[in-house]
Short mmCIF file of N, CA and C in Angstrom, two decimals:
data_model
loop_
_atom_site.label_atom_id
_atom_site.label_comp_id
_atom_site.label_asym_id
_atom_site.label_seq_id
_atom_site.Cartn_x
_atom_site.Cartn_y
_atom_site.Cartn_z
N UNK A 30 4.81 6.95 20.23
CA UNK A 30 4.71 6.17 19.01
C UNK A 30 3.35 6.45 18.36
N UNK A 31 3.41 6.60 17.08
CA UNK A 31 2.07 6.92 16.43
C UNK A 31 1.64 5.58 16.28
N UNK A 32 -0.05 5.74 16.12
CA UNK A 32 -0.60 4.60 15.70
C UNK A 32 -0.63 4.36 14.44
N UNK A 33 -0.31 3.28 14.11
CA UNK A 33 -0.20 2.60 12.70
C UNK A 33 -1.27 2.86 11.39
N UNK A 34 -2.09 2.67 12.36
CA UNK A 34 -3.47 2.81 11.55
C UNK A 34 -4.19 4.31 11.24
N UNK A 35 -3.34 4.95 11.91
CA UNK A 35 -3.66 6.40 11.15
C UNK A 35 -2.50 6.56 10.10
N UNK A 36 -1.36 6.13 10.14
CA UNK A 36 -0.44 6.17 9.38
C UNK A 36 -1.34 5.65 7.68
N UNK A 37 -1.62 4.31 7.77
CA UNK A 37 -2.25 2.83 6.95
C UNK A 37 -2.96 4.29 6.56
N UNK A 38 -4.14 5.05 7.29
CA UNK A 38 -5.58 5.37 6.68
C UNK A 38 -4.94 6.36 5.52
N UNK A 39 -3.86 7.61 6.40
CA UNK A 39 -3.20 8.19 5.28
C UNK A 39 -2.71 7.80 3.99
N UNK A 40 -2.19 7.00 3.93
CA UNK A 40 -1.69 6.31 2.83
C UNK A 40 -2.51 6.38 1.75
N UNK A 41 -3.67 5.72 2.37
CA UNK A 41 -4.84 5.34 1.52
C UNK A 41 -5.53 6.48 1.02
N UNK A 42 -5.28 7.59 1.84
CA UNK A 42 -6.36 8.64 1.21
C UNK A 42 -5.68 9.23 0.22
N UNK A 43 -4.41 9.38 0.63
CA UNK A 43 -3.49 9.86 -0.35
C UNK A 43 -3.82 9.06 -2.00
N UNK A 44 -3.63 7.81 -1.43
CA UNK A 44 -3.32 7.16 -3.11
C UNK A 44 -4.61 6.88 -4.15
N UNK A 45 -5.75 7.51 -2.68
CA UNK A 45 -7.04 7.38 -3.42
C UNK A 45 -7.19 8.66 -4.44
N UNK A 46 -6.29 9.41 -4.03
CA UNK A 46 -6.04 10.97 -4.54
C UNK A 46 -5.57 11.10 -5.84
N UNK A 47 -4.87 10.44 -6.31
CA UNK A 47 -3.98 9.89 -7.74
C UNK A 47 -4.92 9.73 -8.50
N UNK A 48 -5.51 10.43 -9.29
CA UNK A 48 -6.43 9.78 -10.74
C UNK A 48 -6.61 8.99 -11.25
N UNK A 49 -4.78 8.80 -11.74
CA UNK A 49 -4.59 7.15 -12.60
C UNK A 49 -4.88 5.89 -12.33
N UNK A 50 -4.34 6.12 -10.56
CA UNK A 50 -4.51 5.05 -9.88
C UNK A 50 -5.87 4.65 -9.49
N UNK A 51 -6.49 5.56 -9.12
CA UNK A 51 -8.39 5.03 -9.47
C UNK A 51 -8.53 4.88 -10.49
N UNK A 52 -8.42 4.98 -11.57
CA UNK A 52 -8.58 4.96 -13.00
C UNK A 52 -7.92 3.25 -13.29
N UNK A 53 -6.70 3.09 -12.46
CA UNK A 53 -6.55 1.53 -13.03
C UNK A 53 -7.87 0.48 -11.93
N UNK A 54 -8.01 0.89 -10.82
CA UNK A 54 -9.10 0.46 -10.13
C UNK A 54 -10.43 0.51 -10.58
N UNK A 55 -10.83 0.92 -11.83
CA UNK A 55 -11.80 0.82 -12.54
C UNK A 55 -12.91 1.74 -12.05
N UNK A 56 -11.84 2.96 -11.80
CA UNK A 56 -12.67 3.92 -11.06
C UNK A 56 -13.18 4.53 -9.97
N UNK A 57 -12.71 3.11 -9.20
CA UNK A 57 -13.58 3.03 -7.70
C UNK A 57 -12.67 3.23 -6.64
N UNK A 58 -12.70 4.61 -5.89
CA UNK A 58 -11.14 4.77 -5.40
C UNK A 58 -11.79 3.82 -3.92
N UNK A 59 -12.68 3.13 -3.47
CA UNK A 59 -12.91 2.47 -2.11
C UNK A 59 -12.24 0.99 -2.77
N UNK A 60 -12.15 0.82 -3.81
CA UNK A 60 -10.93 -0.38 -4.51
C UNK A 60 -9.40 -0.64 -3.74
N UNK A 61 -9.23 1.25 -3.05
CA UNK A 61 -8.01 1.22 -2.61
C UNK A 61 -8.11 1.43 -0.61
N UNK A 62 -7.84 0.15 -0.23
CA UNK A 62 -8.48 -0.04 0.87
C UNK A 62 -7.54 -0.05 2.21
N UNK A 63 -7.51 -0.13 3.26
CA UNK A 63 -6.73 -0.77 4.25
C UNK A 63 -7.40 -1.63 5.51
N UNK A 64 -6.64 -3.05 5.87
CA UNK A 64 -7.10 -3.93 6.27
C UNK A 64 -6.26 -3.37 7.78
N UNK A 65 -7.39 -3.25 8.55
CA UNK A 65 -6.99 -3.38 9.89
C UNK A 65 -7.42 -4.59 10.66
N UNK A 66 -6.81 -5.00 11.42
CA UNK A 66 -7.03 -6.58 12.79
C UNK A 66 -7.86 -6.10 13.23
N UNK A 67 -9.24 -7.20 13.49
CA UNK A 67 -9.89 -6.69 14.54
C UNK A 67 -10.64 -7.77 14.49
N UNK A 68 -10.20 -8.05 15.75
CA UNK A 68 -11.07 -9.58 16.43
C UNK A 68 -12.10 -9.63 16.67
N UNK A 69 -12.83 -10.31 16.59
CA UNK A 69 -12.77 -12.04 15.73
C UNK A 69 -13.26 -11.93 14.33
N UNK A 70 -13.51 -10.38 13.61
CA UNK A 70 -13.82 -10.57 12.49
C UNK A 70 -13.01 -10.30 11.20
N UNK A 71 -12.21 -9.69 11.68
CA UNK A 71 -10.42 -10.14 10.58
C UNK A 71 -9.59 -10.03 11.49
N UNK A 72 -9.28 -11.36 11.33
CA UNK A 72 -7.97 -11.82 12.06
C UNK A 72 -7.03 -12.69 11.35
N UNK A 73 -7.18 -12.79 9.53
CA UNK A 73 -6.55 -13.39 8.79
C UNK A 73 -6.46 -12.83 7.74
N UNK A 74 -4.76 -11.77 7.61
CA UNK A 74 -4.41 -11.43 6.42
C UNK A 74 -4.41 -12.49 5.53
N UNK A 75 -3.97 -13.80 5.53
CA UNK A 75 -3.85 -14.54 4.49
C UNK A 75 -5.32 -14.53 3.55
N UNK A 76 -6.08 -14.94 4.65
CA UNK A 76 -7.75 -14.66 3.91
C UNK A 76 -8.14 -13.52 3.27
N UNK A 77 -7.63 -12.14 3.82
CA UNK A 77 -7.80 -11.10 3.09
C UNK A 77 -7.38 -10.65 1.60
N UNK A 78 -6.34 -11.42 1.70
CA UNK A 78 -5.27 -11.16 0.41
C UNK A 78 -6.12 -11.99 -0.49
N UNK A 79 -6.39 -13.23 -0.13
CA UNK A 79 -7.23 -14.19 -1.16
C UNK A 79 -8.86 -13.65 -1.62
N UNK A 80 -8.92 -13.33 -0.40
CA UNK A 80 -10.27 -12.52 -1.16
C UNK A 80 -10.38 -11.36 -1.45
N UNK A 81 -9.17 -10.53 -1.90
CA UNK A 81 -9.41 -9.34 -2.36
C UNK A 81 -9.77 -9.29 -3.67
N UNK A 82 -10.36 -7.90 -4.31
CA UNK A 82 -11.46 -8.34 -6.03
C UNK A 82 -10.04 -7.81 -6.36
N UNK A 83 -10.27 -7.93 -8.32
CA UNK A 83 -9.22 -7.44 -9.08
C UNK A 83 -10.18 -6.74 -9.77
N UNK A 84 -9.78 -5.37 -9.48
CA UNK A 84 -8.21 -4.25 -9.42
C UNK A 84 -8.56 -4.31 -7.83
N UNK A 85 -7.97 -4.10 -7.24
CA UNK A 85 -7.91 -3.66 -5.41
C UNK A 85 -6.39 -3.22 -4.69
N UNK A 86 -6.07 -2.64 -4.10
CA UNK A 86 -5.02 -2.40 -3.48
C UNK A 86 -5.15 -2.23 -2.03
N UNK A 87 -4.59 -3.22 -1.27
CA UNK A 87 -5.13 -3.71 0.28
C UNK A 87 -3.67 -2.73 0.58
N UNK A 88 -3.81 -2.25 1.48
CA UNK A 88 -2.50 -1.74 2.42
C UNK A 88 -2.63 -2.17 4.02
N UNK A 89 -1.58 -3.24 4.20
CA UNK A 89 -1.76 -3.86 5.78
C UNK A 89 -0.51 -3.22 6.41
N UNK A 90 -1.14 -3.36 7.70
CA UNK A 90 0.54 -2.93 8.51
C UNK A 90 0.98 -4.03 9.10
N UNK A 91 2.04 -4.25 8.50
CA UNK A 91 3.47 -5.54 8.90
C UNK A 91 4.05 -5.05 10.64
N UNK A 92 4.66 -4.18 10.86
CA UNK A 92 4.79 -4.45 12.31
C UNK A 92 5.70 -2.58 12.42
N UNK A 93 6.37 -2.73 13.32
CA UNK A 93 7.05 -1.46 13.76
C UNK A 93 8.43 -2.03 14.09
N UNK A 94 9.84 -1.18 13.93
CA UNK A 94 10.83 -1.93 14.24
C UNK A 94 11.37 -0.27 14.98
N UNK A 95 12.46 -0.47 15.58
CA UNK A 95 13.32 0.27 16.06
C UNK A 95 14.07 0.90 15.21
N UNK A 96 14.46 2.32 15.49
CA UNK A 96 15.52 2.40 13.91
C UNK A 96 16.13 3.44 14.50
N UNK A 97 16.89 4.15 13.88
CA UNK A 97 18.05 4.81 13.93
C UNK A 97 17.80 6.25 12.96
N UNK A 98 17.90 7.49 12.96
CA UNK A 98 18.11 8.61 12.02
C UNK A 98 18.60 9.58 12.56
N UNK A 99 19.99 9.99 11.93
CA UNK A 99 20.66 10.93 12.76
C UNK A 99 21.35 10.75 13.44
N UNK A 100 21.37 9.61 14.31
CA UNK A 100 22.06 9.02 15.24
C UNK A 100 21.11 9.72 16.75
N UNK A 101 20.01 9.75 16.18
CA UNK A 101 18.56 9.75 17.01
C UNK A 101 17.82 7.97 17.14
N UNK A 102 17.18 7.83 18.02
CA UNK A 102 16.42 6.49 18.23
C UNK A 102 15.30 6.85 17.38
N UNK A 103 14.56 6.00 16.93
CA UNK A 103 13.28 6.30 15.98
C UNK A 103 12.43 5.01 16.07
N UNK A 104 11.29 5.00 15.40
CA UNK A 104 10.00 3.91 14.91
C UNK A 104 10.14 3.87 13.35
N UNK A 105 10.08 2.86 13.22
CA UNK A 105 9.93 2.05 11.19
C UNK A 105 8.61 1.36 10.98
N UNK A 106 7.71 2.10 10.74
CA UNK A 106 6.35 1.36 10.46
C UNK A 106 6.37 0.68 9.16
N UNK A 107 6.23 -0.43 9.31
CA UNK A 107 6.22 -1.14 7.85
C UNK A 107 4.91 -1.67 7.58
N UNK A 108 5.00 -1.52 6.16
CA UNK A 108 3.32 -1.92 5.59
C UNK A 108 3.77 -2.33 4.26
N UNK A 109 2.42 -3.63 4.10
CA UNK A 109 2.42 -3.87 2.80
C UNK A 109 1.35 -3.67 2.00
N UNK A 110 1.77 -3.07 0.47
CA UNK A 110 0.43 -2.94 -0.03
C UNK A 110 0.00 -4.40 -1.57
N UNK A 111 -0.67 -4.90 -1.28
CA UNK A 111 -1.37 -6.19 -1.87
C UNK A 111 -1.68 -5.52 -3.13
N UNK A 112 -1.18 -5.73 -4.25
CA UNK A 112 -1.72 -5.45 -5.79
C UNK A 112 -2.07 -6.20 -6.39
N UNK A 113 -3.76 -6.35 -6.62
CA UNK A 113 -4.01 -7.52 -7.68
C UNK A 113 -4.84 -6.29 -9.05
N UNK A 114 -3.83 -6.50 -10.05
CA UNK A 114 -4.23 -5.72 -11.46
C UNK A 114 -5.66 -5.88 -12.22
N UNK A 115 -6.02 -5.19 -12.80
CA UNK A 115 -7.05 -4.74 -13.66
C UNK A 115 -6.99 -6.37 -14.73
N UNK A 116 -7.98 -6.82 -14.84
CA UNK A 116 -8.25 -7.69 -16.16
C UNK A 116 -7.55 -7.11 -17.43
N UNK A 117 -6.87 -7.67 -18.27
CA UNK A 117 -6.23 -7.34 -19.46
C UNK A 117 -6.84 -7.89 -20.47
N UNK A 118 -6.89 -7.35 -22.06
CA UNK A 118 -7.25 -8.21 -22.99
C UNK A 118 -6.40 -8.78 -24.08
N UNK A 119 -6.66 -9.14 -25.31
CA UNK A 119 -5.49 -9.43 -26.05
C UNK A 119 -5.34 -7.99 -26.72
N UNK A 120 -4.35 -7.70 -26.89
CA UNK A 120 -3.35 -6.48 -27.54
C UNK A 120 -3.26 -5.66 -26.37
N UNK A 121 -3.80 -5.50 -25.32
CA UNK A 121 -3.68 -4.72 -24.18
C UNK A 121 -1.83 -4.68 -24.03
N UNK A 122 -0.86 -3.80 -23.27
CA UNK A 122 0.52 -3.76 -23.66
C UNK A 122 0.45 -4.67 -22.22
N UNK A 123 1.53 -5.18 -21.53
CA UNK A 123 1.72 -5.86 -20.16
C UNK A 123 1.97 -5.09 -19.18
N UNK A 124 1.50 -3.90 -18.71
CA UNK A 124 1.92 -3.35 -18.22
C UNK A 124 1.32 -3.16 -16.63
N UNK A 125 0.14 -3.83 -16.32
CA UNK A 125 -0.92 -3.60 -15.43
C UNK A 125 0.12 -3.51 -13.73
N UNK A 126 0.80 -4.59 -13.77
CA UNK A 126 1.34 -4.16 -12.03
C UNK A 126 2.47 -3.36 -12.72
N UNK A 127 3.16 -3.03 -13.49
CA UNK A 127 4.61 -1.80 -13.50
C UNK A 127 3.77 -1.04 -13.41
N UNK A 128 2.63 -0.43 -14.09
CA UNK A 128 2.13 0.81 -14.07
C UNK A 128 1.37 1.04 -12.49
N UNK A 129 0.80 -0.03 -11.79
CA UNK A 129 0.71 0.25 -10.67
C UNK A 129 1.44 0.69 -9.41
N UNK A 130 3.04 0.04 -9.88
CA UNK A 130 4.28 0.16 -9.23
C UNK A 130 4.47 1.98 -8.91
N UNK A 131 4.71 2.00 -10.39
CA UNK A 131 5.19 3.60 -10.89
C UNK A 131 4.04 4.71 -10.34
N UNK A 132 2.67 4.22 -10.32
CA UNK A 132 1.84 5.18 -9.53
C UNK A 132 1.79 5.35 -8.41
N UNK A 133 2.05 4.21 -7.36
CA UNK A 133 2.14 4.18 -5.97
C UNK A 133 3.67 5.33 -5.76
N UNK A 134 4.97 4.78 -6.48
CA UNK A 134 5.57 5.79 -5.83
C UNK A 134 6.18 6.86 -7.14
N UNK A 135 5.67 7.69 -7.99
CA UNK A 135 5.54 8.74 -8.55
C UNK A 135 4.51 9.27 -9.39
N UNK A 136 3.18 8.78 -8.93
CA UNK A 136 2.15 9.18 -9.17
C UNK A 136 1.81 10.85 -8.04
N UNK A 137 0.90 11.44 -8.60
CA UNK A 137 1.02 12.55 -7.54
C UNK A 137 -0.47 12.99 -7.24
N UNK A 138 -0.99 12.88 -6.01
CA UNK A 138 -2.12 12.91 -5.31
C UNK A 138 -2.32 14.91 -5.90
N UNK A 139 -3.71 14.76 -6.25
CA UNK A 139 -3.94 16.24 -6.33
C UNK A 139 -4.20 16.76 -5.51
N UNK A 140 -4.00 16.92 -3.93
CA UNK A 140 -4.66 17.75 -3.18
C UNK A 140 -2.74 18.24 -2.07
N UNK A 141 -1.29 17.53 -2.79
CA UNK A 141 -0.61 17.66 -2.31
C UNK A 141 0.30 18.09 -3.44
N UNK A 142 0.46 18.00 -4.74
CA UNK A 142 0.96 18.06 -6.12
C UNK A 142 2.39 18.00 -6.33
N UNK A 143 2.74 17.09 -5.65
CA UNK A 143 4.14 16.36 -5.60
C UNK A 143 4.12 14.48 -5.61
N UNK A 144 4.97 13.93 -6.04
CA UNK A 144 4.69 12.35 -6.19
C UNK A 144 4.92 11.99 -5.08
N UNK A 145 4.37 10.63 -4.53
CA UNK A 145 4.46 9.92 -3.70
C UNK A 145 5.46 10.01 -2.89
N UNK A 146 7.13 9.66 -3.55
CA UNK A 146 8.15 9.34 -2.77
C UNK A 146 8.54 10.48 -1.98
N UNK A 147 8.65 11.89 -2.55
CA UNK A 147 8.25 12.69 -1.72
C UNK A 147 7.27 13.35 -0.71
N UNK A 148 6.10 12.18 -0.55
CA UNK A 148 4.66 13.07 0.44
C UNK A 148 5.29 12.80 1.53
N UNK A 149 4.49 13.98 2.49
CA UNK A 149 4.26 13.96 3.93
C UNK A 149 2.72 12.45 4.10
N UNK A 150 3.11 11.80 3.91
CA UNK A 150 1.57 10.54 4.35
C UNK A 150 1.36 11.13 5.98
N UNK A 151 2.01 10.91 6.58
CA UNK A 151 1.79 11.17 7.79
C UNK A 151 2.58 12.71 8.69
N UNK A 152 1.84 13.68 9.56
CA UNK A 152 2.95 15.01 9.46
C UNK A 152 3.61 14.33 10.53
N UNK A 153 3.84 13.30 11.12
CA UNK A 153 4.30 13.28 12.32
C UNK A 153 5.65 11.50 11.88
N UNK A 154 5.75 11.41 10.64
CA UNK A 154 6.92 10.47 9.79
C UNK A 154 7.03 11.14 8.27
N UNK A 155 8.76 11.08 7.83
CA UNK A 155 9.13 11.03 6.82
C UNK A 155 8.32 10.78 5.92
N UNK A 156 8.57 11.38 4.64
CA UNK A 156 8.21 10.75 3.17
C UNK A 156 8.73 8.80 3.12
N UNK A 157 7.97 8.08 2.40
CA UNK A 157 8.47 6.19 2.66
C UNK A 157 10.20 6.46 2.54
N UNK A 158 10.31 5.40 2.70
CA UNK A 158 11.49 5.08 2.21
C UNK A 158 11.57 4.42 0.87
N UNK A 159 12.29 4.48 -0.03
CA UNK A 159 12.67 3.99 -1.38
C UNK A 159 11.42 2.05 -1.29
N UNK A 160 10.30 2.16 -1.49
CA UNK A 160 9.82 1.08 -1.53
C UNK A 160 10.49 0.08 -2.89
N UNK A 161 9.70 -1.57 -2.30
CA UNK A 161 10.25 -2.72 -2.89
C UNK A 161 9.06 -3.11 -3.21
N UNK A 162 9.04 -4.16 -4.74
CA UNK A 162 8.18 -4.69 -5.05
C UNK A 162 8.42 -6.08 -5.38
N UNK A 163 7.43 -7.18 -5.26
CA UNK A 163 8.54 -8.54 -5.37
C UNK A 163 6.45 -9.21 -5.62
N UNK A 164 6.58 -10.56 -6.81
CA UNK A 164 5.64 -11.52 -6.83
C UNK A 164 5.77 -12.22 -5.68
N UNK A 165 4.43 -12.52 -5.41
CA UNK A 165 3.84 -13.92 -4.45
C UNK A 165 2.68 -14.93 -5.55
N UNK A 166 2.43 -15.42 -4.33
CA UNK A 166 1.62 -16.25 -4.72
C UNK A 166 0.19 -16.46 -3.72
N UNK A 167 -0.91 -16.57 -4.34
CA UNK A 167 -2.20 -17.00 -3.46
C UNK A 167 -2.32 -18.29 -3.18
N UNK A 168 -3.33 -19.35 -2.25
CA UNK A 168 -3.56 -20.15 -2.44
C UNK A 168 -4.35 -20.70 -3.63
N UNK A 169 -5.33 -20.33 -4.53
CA UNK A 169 -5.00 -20.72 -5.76
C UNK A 169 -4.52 -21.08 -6.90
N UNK A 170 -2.65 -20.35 -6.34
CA UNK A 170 -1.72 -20.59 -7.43
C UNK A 170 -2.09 -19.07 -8.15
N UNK A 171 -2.53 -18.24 -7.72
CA UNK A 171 -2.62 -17.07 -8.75
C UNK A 171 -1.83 -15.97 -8.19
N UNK A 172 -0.87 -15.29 -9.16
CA UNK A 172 0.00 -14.30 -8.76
C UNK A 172 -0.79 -12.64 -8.56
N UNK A 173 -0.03 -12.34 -6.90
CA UNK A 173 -0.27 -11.15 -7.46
C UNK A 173 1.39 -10.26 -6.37
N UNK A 174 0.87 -9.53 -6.24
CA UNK A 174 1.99 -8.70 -6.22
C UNK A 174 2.37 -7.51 -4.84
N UNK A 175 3.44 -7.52 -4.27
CA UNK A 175 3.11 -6.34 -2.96
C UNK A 175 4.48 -5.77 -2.72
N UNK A 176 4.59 -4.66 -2.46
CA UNK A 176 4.75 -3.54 -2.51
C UNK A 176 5.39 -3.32 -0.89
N UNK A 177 6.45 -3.36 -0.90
CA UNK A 177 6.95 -3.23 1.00
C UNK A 177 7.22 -1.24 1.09
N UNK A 178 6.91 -0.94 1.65
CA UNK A 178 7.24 0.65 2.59
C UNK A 178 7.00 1.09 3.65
N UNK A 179 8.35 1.55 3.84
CA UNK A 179 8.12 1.75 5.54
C UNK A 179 8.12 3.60 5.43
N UNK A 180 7.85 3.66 7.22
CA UNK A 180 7.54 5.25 7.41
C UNK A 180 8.23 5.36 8.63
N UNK A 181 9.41 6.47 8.67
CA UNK A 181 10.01 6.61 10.33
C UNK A 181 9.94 8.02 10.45
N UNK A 182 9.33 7.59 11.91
CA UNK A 182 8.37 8.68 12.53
C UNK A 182 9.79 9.61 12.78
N UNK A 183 8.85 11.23 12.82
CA UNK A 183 9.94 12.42 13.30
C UNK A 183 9.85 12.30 15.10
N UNK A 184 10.57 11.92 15.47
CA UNK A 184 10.35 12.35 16.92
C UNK A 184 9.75 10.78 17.40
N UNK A 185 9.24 11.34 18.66
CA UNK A 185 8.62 10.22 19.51
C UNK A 185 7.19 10.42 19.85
N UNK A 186 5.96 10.38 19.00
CA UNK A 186 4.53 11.20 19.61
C UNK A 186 3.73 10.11 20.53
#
């Protein structure tokens, strides 16, 4: 089984790779981050999510499930990535999380020059699977937004 967190780091380097997508991060591709556990000094995604800045894109790993491809046994690494959008002004169009949506999976990292839904993130799992995007909510009452995709590994490493 691969470790998660090399999976998570890929991700990240990848999407730090996308222009646009630093470009909606206000430039700053360390905006696009991943939260790993590590006791006793994060040990609360909920806290993380609340204190992430806007623009930021947190990518956590949700868990690993069992899966099936081929009618082979496999690993489903699932991760979520936390989108809180760029400040908007008036006449600005509404577009700040769709356009973040559409970059995560057909934006295209320049150092691989194919979009997202097709990358290798990791050589040792599939391109994601068809990701989901759905609102939450913070404890402030302020919306933001995340992004479910999973990765099933080739083989057993």
């Amino acid at each position: 089984m691969i470790n998660p967190a090399d999976i998570a780091d890929s991700l990240v380097a990848l999407l730090r790779d996308i222009p646009e997508l630093v470009e909606e991060m206000g430039g700053d591709p360390e905006r696009i981050f991943a939260y790993h556990d590590q006791y006793p000094k994060k040990v609360s995604l909920t806290l993380a999510i609340y204190q992430a800045a806007s623009p930021s894109i947190m990518v956590a790993w949700q868990g690993t499930l069992p899966g099936s491809f081929g009618g082979s046994e496999t690993w489903k690494h699932q991760f979520t990535l936390y989108l809180r959008a760029r400040e908007t002004f008036e006449g600005d169009p509404p577009t700040a999380y769709y356009r973040l949506f559409r970059l995560i999976t057909k934006g295209v990292p320049t150092s691989i020059g194919q979009p997202m839904l097709n990358a290798t993130v990791h050589p040792s799992c599939d391109p994601m699977d068809v990701p989901s995007i759905s609102r939450q909510t913070d404890q402030e009452g302020i919306d933001y937004f995340e992004v479910s995709v999973s990765f099933t590994e080739i083989g057993d490493d």
